[in-house]
CSV table of C-alpha atoms and ligand atoms in Angstrom, one decimal:
chain,number,residue,atom,x,y,z
A,395,MET,CA,-58.8,-97.0,-107.6
A,396,LYS,CA,-62.4,-96.9,-106.6
A,397,ILE,CA,-63.0,-97.3,-102.9
A,398,LEU,CA,-66.2,-97.9,-101.0
A,399,LEU,CA,-66.2,-96.9,-97.3
A,400,VAL,CA,-69.2,-98.1,-95.3
A,401,GLY,CA,-69.9,-95.8,-92.4
A,402,ALA,CA,-69.4,-92.1,-92.2
A,403,GLY,CA,-68.0,-92.0,-88.7
A,404,LEU,CA,-64.4,-91.2,-87.7
A,405,SER,CA,-62.8,-94.4,-89.2
A,406,GLY,CA,-64.5,-94.0,-92.6
A,407,ALA,CA,-63.9,-90.3,-92.8
A,408,VAL,CA,-60.2,-90.4,-91.9
A,409,ILE,CA,-59.4,-93.4,-94.2
A,410,GLY,CA,-61.4,-91.8,-97.0
A,411,ARG,CA,-59.6,-88.5,-96.6
A,412,GLN,CA,-56.2,-90.1,-96.7
A,413,LEU,CA,-57.0,-92.2,-99.8
A,414,ALA,CA,-58.7,-89.3,-101.5
A,415,GLN,CA,-55.6,-87.2,-101.0
A,416,ALA,CA,-53.5,-89.9,-102.5
A,417,GLY,CA,-55.7,-89.7,-105.7
A,418,HIS,CA,-58.3,-92.5,-105.1
A,419,ASP,CA,-62.0,-92.0,-105.6
A,420,CYS,CA,-63.9,-92.6,-102.4
A,421,ARG,CA,-67.6,-93.2,-101.9
A,422,ILE,CA,-68.7,-93.2,-98.3
A,423,ILE,CA,-72.2,-94.5,-97.5
A,424,ASP,CA,-74.0,-94.4,-94.2
A,425,GLY,CA,-77.4,-95.9,-93.4
A,426,ARG,CA,-78.2,-93.0,-91.1
A,427,PRO,CA,-79.2,-89.5,-92.3
A,428,HIS,CA,-76.1,-87.8,-90.9
A,429,ILE,CA,-72.4,-88.1,-90.9
A,430,GLY,CA,-70.3,-88.6,-87.8
A,431,GLY,CA,-71.5,-92.0,-86.6
A,432,ASN,CA,-72.0,-92.1,-82.9
A,433,CYS,CA,-69.8,-89.0,-82.4
A,434,HIS,CA,-72.6,-87.0,-84.1
A,435,THR,CA,-73.4,-83.6,-82.6
A,436,GLU,CA,-76.1,-81.1,-83.4
A,437,ARG,CA,-77.4,-77.9,-82.1
A,438,ASP,CA,-80.7,-78.1,-80.2
A,439,PRO,CA,-82.9,-75.6,-82.0
A,440,ASP,CA,-84.7,-74.4,-78.8
A,441,THR,CA,-81.8,-73.8,-76.4
A,442,GLY,CA,-78.9,-73.5,-78.8
A,443,VAL,CA,-77.0,-76.2,-76.8
A,444,LEU,CA,-74.6,-78.4,-78.8
A,445,LEU,CA,-75.8,-81.9,-78.2
A,446,HIS,CA,-73.8,-85.1,-78.2
A,447,CYS,CA,-76.6,-87.0,-79.7
A,448,TYR,CA,-75.3,-90.5,-79.0
A,449,GLY,CA,-73.7,-89.8,-75.6
A,450,PRO,CA,-70.7,-87.8,-74.5
A,451,HIS,CA,-67.5,-87.8,-76.6
A,452,ILE,CA,-64.4,-86.0,-75.2
A,453,PHE,CA,-61.2,-86.0,-77.3
A,454,HIS,CA,-58.1,-87.0,-75.4
A,455,THR,CA,-54.8,-88.4,-76.5
A,456,ASP,CA,-51.1,-88.6,-76.0
A,457,ASP,CA,-50.5,-89.0,-79.7
A,458,ALA,CA,-49.2,-85.7,-81.0
A,459,GLU,CA,-49.7,-86.7,-84.6
A,460,VAL,CA,-53.4,-87.6,-84.0
A,461,TRP,CA,-53.9,-84.3,-82.1
A,462,ASP,CA,-52.3,-82.3,-85.0
A,463,TYR,CA,-54.5,-84.2,-87.4
A,464,VAL,CA,-57.8,-83.4,-85.7
A,465,ASN,CA,-56.7,-79.8,-85.1
A,466,ARG,CA,-56.4,-79.4,-88.9
A,467,PHE,CA,-60.1,-79.9,-89.3
A,468,ALA,CA,-61.6,-78.2,-86.3
A,469,ALA,CA,-60.7,-75.4,-83.8
A,470,PHE,CA,-60.4,-77.3,-80.5
A,471,ARG,CA,-61.3,-75.7,-77.1
A,472,PRO,CA,-59.6,-76.9,-73.9
A,473,PHE,CA,-61.9,-79.3,-72.0
A,474,GLN,CA,-61.2,-81.5,-69.0
A,475,ASN,CA,-63.7,-84.0,-68.0
A,476,ARG,CA,-64.5,-83.8,-64.3
A,477,VAL,CA,-67.0,-86.5,-63.5
A,478,LYS,CA,-69.0,-86.8,-60.4
A,479,THR,CA,-70.9,-89.8,-59.1
A,480,THR,CA,-73.9,-90.1,-56.8
A,481,ALA,CA,-73.6,-93.3,-54.6
A,482,GLN,CA,-75.1,-94.4,-51.3
A,483,GLY,CA,-76.8,-91.0,-50.9
A,484,ARG,CA,-73.7,-88.8,-51.4
A,485,VAL,CA,-71.8,-87.1,-54.2
A,486,TYR,CA,-68.2,-88.0,-54.8
A,487,SER,CA,-65.4,-87.1,-57.2
A,488,LEU,CA,-64.3,-89.5,-60.0
A,489,PRO,CA,-62.0,-91.0,-61.0
A,490,ILE,CA,-61.2,-92.3,-57.5
A,491,ASN,CA,-58.8,-89.8,-56.1
A,492,LEU,CA,-57.7,-88.6,-52.7
A,493,LEU,CA,-60.8,-86.5,-52.2
A,494,THR,CA,-63.0,-89.5,-53.0
A,495,ILE,CA,-61.1,-91.7,-50.6
A,496,ASN,CA,-61.1,-89.2,-47.8
A,497,GLN,CA,-64.8,-88.3,-48.2
A,498,PHE,CA,-65.8,-91.9,-48.5
A,499,PHE,CA,-64.0,-93.2,-45.5
A,500,GLY,CA,-64.2,-90.0,-43.5
A,501,THR,CA,-60.5,-89.7,-43.3
A,502,THR,CA,-57.8,-87.0,-43.8
A,503,LEU,CA,-55.2,-89.2,-45.3
A,504,ARG,CA,-52.2,-87.9,-47.2
A,505,PRO,CA,-51.0,-89.6,-50.4
A,506,ASP,CA,-48.7,-92.2,-48.9
A,507,GLU,CA,-51.1,-93.0,-46.1
A,508,ALA,CA,-54.0,-93.4,-48.6
A,509,ARG,CA,-51.9,-95.7,-50.7
A,510,ALA,CA,-51.1,-97.9,-47.8
A,511,PHE,CA,-54.8,-97.7,-46.5
A,512,ILE,CA,-56.2,-98.8,-49.9
A,513,GLU,CA,-53.5,-101.5,-50.3
A,514,SER,CA,-54.7,-102.8,-46.9
A,515,LYS,CA,-58.2,-103.2,-48.3
A,516,ALA,CA,-57.0,-104.8,-51.5
A,517,ASP,CA,-57.2,-108.5,-52.1
A,518,THR,CA,-53.5,-109.2,-52.6
A,519,SER,CA,-54.2,-112.9,-53.2
A,520,ILE,CA,-55.3,-111.9,-56.7
A,521,ALA,CA,-51.9,-112.0,-58.5
A,522,ASP,CA,-53.0,-111.4,-62.1
A,523,PRO,CA,-56.5,-110.0,-62.3
A,524,GLN,CA,-58.4,-111.3,-65.3
A,525,THR,CA,-61.9,-110.0,-64.8
A,526,PHE,CA,-63.3,-106.6,-64.0
A,527,GLU,CA,-64.2,-107.7,-60.5
A,528,GLU,CA,-60.8,-109.2,-59.7
A,529,GLN,CA,-59.2,-106.0,-61.0
A,530,ALA,CA,-61.4,-103.9,-58.7
A,531,LEU,CA,-60.9,-106.1,-55.6
A,532,ARG,CA,-57.2,-106.1,-56.2
A,533,PHE,CA,-56.7,-102.4,-56.6
A,534,VAL,CA,-59.4,-100.6,-54.6
A,535,GLY,CA,-60.9,-103.2,-52.3
A,536,PRO,CA,-64.5,-104.2,-51.6
A,537,GLU,CA,-66.0,-101.0,-50.2
A,538,LEU,CA,-65.1,-98.7,-53.2
A,539,TYR,CA,-65.9,-101.5,-55.6
A,540,GLU,CA,-69.4,-101.9,-54.2
A,541,ALA,CA,-70.1,-98.1,-54.1
A,542,PHE,CA,-68.7,-97.0,-57.4
A,543,PHE,CA,-68.2,-99.9,-59.8
A,544,LYS,CA,-70.4,-102.9,-59.0
A,545,GLY,CA,-73.9,-101.4,-59.5
A,546,TYR,CA,-72.8,-99.1,-62.3
A,547,THR,CA,-71.1,-101.9,-64.2
A,548,GLU,CA,-74.0,-104.3,-63.8
A,549,LYS,CA,-76.3,-101.6,-65.3
A,550,GLN,CA,-73.9,-100.6,-68.0
A,551,TRP,CA,-73.0,-104.1,-69.2
A,552,GLY,CA,-76.0,-106.2,-68.1
A,553,CYS,CA,-73.9,-108.9,-66.5
A,554,SER,CA,-71.7,-109.5,-63.5
A,555,PRO,CA,-68.3,-107.7,-63.4
A,556,SER,CA,-66.9,-111.2,-62.9
A,557,GLU,CA,-67.8,-112.0,-66.5
A,558,LEU,CA,-66.2,-108.8,-67.9
A,559,PRO,CA,-62.5,-108.4,-68.9
A,560,ALA,CA,-60.2,-106.4,-66.5
A,561,SER,CA,-59.4,-104.1,-69.4
A,562,ILE,CA,-62.7,-102.2,-69.0
A,563,LEU,CA,-61.8,-101.1,-65.5
A,564,LYS,CA,-58.2,-100.4,-66.5
A,565,ARG,CA,-59.6,-97.4,-68.4
A,566,LEU,CA,-60.0,-95.7,-65.1
A,567,PRO,CA,-57.1,-94.5,-63.0
A,568,VAL,CA,-57.0,-94.5,-59.2
A,569,ARG,CA,-55.1,-91.4,-57.9
A,570,PHE,CA,-53.5,-90.7,-54.6
A,571,ASN,CA,-53.6,-87.0,-55.1
A,572,TYR,CA,-56.5,-84.5,-55.7
A,573,ASP,CA,-56.2,-84.6,-59.5
A,574,ASP,CA,-59.8,-85.2,-60.7
A,575,ASN,CA,-59.1,-84.9,-64.4
A,576,TYR,CA,-60.8,-88.1,-65.8
A,577,PHE,CA,-58.2,-88.6,-68.5
A,578,ALA,CA,-54.5,-88.6,-68.0
A,579,HIS,CA,-53.6,-87.6,-71.5
A,580,ARG,CA,-51.5,-84.6,-72.6
A,581,PHE,CA,-54.0,-83.3,-75.2
A,582,GLN,CA,-57.6,-82.9,-74.3
A,583,GLY,CA,-60.3,-80.8,-75.9
A,584,MET,CA,-63.6,-80.4,-77.7
A,585,PRO,CA,-64.1,-79.3,-81.3
A,586,ALA,CA,-65.7,-75.9,-80.8
A,587,GLU,CA,-68.5,-76.6,-83.3
A,588,GLY,CA,-68.8,-80.2,-82.5
A,589,TYR,CA,-67.7,-83.5,-84.1
A,590,THR,CA,-70.1,-83.5,-87.0
A,591,ALA,CA,-68.6,-80.2,-88.2
A,592,MET,CA,-65.1,-81.7,-87.8
A,593,ILE,CA,-65.9,-84.9,-89.6
A,594,GLY,CA,-67.6,-82.8,-92.3
A,595,ALA,CA,-64.3,-80.9,-92.8
A,596,ILE,CA,-62.4,-84.2,-93.0
A,597,LEU,CA,-64.9,-85.4,-95.7
A,598,ASP,CA,-64.7,-82.1,-97.7
A,599,HIS,CA,-62.5,-83.3,-100.5
A,600,PRO,CA,-63.2,-83.3,-104.3
A,601,ARG,CA,-62.5,-87.1,-104.5
A,602,ILE,CA,-65.0,-88.0,-101.7
A,603,THR,CA,-68.7,-88.4,-102.3
A,604,VAL,CA,-71.0,-89.1,-99.3
A,605,ASP,CA,-74.3,-90.8,-99.6
A,606,LEU,CA,-76.5,-90.7,-96.5
A,607,SER,CA,-79.5,-92.8,-95.7
A,608,THR,CA,-77.9,-95.4,-97.9
A,609,PRO,CA,-77.6,-99.0,-96.5
A,610,TYR,CA,-74.9,-101.3,-97.8
A,611,ALA,CA,-75.9,-103.9,-100.4
A,612,PRO,CA,-73.3,-106.6,-101.3
A,613,ALA,CA,-73.7,-105.7,-105.0
A,614,MET,CA,-72.0,-102.3,-104.2
A,615,ALA,CA,-68.7,-104.1,-103.5
A,616,GLU,CA,-68.6,-105.5,-107.1
A,617,THR,CA,-68.2,-102.1,-108.7
A,618,VAL,CA,-65.2,-101.1,-106.5
A,619,ASP,CA,-61.6,-102.2,-106.0
A,620,HIS,CA,-61.8,-102.2,-102.2
A,621,VAL,CA,-64.2,-101.9,-99.3
A,622,PHE,CA,-63.5,-100.5,-95.8
A,623,TRP,CA,-66.2,-101.7,-93.5
A,624,SER,CA,-66.8,-99.8,-90.2
A,625,GLY,CA,-70.2,-101.4,-89.5
A,626,PRO,CA,-70.6,-104.3,-87.0
A,627,LEU,CA,-68.2,-107.2,-87.8
A,628,ASP,CA,-71.0,-109.8,-87.6
A,629,GLY,CA,-73.3,-107.6,-89.6
A,630,PHE,CA,-71.1,-107.8,-92.6
A,631,PHE,CA,-71.6,-111.6,-92.6
A,632,ASP,CA,-75.4,-111.3,-92.0
A,633,TYR,CA,-74.9,-112.7,-88.5
A,634,ARG,CA,-74.4,-116.1,-90.0
A,635,LEU,CA,-72.5,-117.6,-87.1
A,636,GLY,CA,-74.7,-115.9,-84.5
A,637,ARG,CA,-74.7,-112.5,-82.9
A,638,LEU,CA,-71.8,-110.9,-81.1
A,639,GLY,CA,-73.1,-109.0,-78.0
A,640,TYR,CA,-73.5,-105.2,-78.1
A,641,ARG,CA,-75.0,-102.8,-75.6
A,642,THR,CA,-77.2,-100.1,-76.9
A,643,LEU,CA,-78.3,-97.0,-75.0
A,644,ASP,CA,-81.6,-95.3,-74.6
A,645,PHE,CA,-81.5,-91.6,-73.9
A,646,GLU,CA,-84.4,-90.0,-71.9
A,647,ARG,CA,-84.1,-86.3,-72.8
A,648,PHE,CA,-85.3,-83.5,-70.6
A,649,THR,CA,-84.8,-79.8,-70.6
A,650,VAL,CA,-84.7,-77.4,-67.7
A,651,ALA,CA,-84.1,-73.6,-67.3
A,652,GLY,CA,-80.7,-72.8,-65.8
A,653,ASP,CA,-78.4,-75.4,-64.6
A,654,TYR,CA,-79.6,-78.9,-63.7
A,655,GLN,CA,-76.6,-80.6,-62.1
A,656,GLY,CA,-73.7,-78.2,-62.3
A,657,CYS,CA,-71.5,-80.6,-64.2
A,658,ALA,CA,-71.4,-82.4,-67.6
A,659,VAL,CA,-71.5,-86.0,-66.3
A,660,MET,CA,-73.1,-87.3,-63.1
A,661,ASN,CA,-72.8,-91.0,-62.7
A,662,TYR,CA,-75.2,-93.1,-60.5
A,663,GLY,CA,-73.4,-95.9,-58.8
A,664,ASP,CA,-76.4,-97.5,-57.0
A,665,SER,CA,-78.1,-100.4,-58.6
A,666,ASP,CA,-81.6,-99.2,-57.6
A,667,VAL,CA,-81.3,-96.1,-59.9
A,668,PRO,CA,-82.1,-97.5,-63.3
A,669,TYR,CA,-80.0,-95.2,-65.4
A,670,THR,CA,-76.2,-95.1,-65.4
A,671,ARG,CA,-75.6,-91.4,-65.7
A,672,ILE,CA,-77.1,-88.0,-66.5
A,673,THR,CA,-75.3,-85.8,-69.0
A,674,GLU,CA,-76.0,-82.1,-69.2
A,675,HIS,CA,-74.8,-81.0,-72.6
A,676,LYS,CA,-74.1,-77.3,-72.2
A,677,HIS,CA,-71.3,-78.2,-69.8
A,678,PHE,CA,-69.5,-79.9,-72.6
A,679,SER,CA,-69.1,-76.5,-74.2
A,680,PRO,CA,-68.3,-74.3,-71.2
A,681,TRP,CA,-67.2,-71.4,-73.4
A,682,GLU,CA,-70.8,-71.0,-74.5
A,683,ARG,CA,-73.7,-69.4,-72.6
A,684,HIS,CA,-77.2,-70.7,-72.8
A,685,GLU,CA,-80.2,-70.0,-70.6
A,686,GLY,CA,-81.9,-73.4,-71.1
A,687,SER,CA,-80.3,-76.7,-70.6
A,688,VAL,CA,-80.7,-80.1,-72.2
A,689,CYS,CA,-80.0,-83.3,-70.2
A,690,TYR,CA,-80.0,-87.0,-71.1
A,691,ARG,CA,-80.7,-89.8,-68.7
A,692,GLU,CA,-78.7,-92.7,-70.1
A,693,TYR,CA,-80.0,-96.3,-69.9
A,694,SER,CA,-78.1,-99.3,-71.1
A,695,ARG,CA,-79.5,-102.5,-72.4
A,696,ALA,CA,-78.7,-105.4,-74.7
A,697,ALA,CA,-78.9,-104.4,-78.4
A,698,GLU,CA,-81.6,-106.2,-80.3
A,699,PRO,CA,-81.7,-106.5,-84.0
A,700,GLY,CA,-82.4,-103.0,-85.4
A,701,ASP,CA,-80.9,-101.2,-82.4
A,702,ILE,CA,-77.9,-99.0,-82.8
A,703,PRO,CA,-74.9,-100.9,-81.4
A,704,TYR,CA,-72.7,-98.8,-79.0
A,705,TYR,CA,-70.4,-101.0,-76.9
A,706,PRO,CA,-69.0,-104.4,-77.9
A,707,ILE,CA,-69.6,-106.5,-74.8
A,708,ARG,CA,-66.6,-108.7,-75.1
A,709,LEU,CA,-67.6,-111.2,-72.5
A,710,VAL,CA,-64.8,-113.4,-71.5
A,711,ASN,CA,-66.7,-116.4,-73.0
A,712,GLU,CA,-67.5,-114.5,-76.3
A,713,LYS,CA,-63.9,-115.0,-77.5
A,714,ALA,CA,-64.7,-118.2,-79.6
A,715,LEU,CA,-67.4,-116.5,-81.7
A,716,LEU,CA,-65.3,-113.5,-82.2
A,717,ALA,CA,-62.4,-115.7,-83.3
A,718,ASP,CA,-64.6,-117.3,-85.9
A,719,TYR,CA,-65.7,-114.0,-87.3
A,720,VAL,CA,-62.1,-112.8,-87.4
A,721,ALA,CA,-61.3,-115.9,-89.4
A,722,LEU,CA,-64.1,-115.1,-91.8
A,723,ALA,CA,-63.0,-111.5,-92.1
A,724,GLU,CA,-59.4,-112.5,-92.8
A,725,ALA,CA,-60.6,-114.9,-95.5
A,726,THR,CA,-62.7,-112.1,-97.2
A,727,PRO,CA,-60.7,-110.5,-100.0
A,728,ARG,CA,-60.8,-106.8,-100.8
A,729,VAL,CA,-62.5,-105.9,-97.6
A,730,THR,CA,-60.8,-104.3,-94.5
A,731,PHE,CA,-62.7,-104.2,-91.2
A,732,VAL,CA,-62.1,-101.0,-89.3
A,733,GLY,CA,-63.2,-99.0,-86.2
A,734,ARG,CA,-65.0,-99.9,-83.0
A,735,LEU,CA,-67.8,-102.0,-84.6
A,736,GLY,CA,-65.7,-103.4,-87.5
A,737,THR,CA,-63.1,-104.8,-85.1
A,738,TYR,CA,-65.4,-105.3,-82.2
A,739,ARG,CA,-63.3,-103.4,-79.7
A,740,TYR,CA,-64.0,-100.6,-77.1
A,741,LEU,CA,-62.0,-97.9,-78.9
A,742,ASP,CA,-61.6,-94.3,-77.9
A,743,MET,CA,-61.7,-91.6,-80.6
A,744,ASP,CA,-57.9,-91.0,-80.6
A,745,VAL,CA,-57.1,-94.7,-81.1
A,746,THR,CA,-59.7,-94.8,-83.9
A,747,VAL,CA,-58.0,-92.0,-85.7
A,748,ARG,CA,-54.6,-93.5,-85.1
A,749,GLU,CA,-55.7,-96.9,-86.5
A,750,ALA,CA,-57.5,-95.2,-89.5
A,751,LEU,CA,-54.3,-93.3,-90.4
A,752,ASP,CA,-52.2,-96.5,-90.1
A,753,THR,CA,-54.8,-98.5,-92.1
A,754,ALA,CA,-54.8,-96.0,-94.9
A,755,ALA,CA,-51.0,-95.8,-94.9
A,756,ALA,CA,-50.8,-99.7,-95.1
A,757,PHE,CA,-53.3,-99.7,-97.9
A,758,LEU,CA,-51.4,-97.1,-99.9
A,759,ASP,CA,-48.2,-99.0,-99.3
A,760,GLY,CA,-49.9,-102.2,-100.6
A,761,VAL,CA,-51.2,-100.4,-103.7
A,762,GLN,CA,-47.6,-99.3,-104.3
A,763,GLY,CA,-46.3,-102.8,-104.0
A,764,GLY,CA,-45.6,-103.0,-100.3
A,765,THR,CA,-47.3,-105.0,-97.6
A,766,ALA,CA,-51.0,-105.6,-98.2
A,767,VAL,CA,-53.4,-104.0,-95.8
A,768,PRO,CA,-54.5,-106.4,-93.0
A,769,ALA,CA,-58.1,-107.5,-93.2
A,770,PHE,CA,-58.5,-107.0,-89.5
A,771,VAL,CA,-56.6,-105.2,-86.8
A,772,GLN,CA,-55.4,-107.9,-84.4
A,773,ASN,CA,-56.0,-107.2,-80.8
A,774,PRO,CA,-56.8,-109.8,-78.2
A,775,LEU,CA,-59.8,-109.4,-76.0
B,673,UDP,N1,-67.4,-97.5,-64.4
B,673,UDP,C1,-68.1,-97.7,-63.2
B,673,UDP,N2,-68.5,-96.6,-62.5
B,673,UDP,C2,-68.4,-95.4,-62.9
B,673,UDP,C3,-67.7,-95.1,-64.1
B,673,UDP,C4,-67.3,-96.2,-64.9
B,673,UDP,O1,-68.2,-98.8,-62.8
B,673,UDP,O2,-68.8,-94.4,-62.2
B,673,UDP,C5,-67.0,-98.7,-65.2
B,673,UDP,C6,-68.0,-99.2,-66.1
B,673,UDP,O3,-68.0,-100.6,-66.2
B,673,UDP,C7,-67.7,-98.5,-67.4
B,673,UDP,C8,-66.2,-98.6,-67.3
B,673,UDP,O4,-65.8,-98.3,-65.9
B,673,UDP,O5,-68.2,-99.2,-68.5
B,673,UDP,C9,-65.4,-97.5,-68.2
B,673,UDP,O6,-65.9,-96.2,-67.8
B,673,UDP,P1,-65.8,-95.0,-68.9
B,673,UDP,O7,-66.1,-93.8,-68.1
B,673,UDP,O8,-64.6,-95.1,-69.6
B,673,UDP,O9,-67.1,-95.4,-69.8
B,673,UDP,P2,-67.7,-94.6,-71.1
B,673,UDP,O10,-67.7,-93.2,-70.9
B,673,UDP,O11,-66.7,-95.1,-72.3
B,673,UDP,O12,-69.0,-95.2,-71.2
């Protein structure tokens, strides 16, 4: 079969690879001049630092099959994300852990004491938190919410945390011990030469051709048997029902000699600091040594037409428009919508790889007379 995959990020690469290995001819196009989508990494020619060009990406998963899969295409180095945050004039450890709690409240609480203390701050009248704000007030109480989440989230999402789904905050644990590993997954690491090299290795197959700087045109679909679309869901339909909300990021790059902040990610919780975080990229490759350092101040804003979409906003009241686009997608034959933009969900890389493997398997199953590949991965807001 002839397959067109739109988007040379993780979804397109993994699906393309699986189908190519099964004997199908895959053409992958991308409007940008590089593969890798928003995972794209490149070496800064001046300092030699490996840059995460569209913001930090740290691979973490509990899925052994996904971990094995990515390790086939890149040598991974151990990496644990230890995020710090500057709030109300002080630096704290994230995710919220016993050190954060004790420093913030000036206490020396042990785990059980801290748990009881935080529970005493929590609003236990919120039985089933629906919004980000309710989730925060229920589980950490007003002081920690104000210091670490409220301002950051307003900057990141451009709206009140009371309009955002609780699922966004559920990404972050609260720990009553001194474990400051941002992710709780068994497998964590960084591809030593970056994600673009890894995705290049996934794409390196004789049945895959990649055309960069090549925007999609509907006529392309007519010459192939099936299309996998990893661009924005609403973009496939020319935004005919209106635009789903996305946040885009602006990066203000600066270089320094030596070490700027001593860690890879420093968040800024206060609302009067206009950026959300500063990333210092050499700290994402701690096994390398570089004299110079490249940092990005990260600013979030609403994506306008022409901007690169990063985060699907998924406002609670955006459900109706999304449902209409999902209905359109499901009624579109020979097209499968995949990935973060194609399914309009806040996906981590490991989930993206898992879904890409499953989507490819379902497609191959359908080709062989089994269940047809779903047009759209169902997942409620
Ligand atoms: N968040 C926050 N303060 C922080 C870090 C995160 O309020 O210091 C909130 C914010 O709304 C963010 C969400 O938690 O969008 C998820 O954080 P994560 O670190 O997973 O964001 P990502 O790195 O994917 O942008």
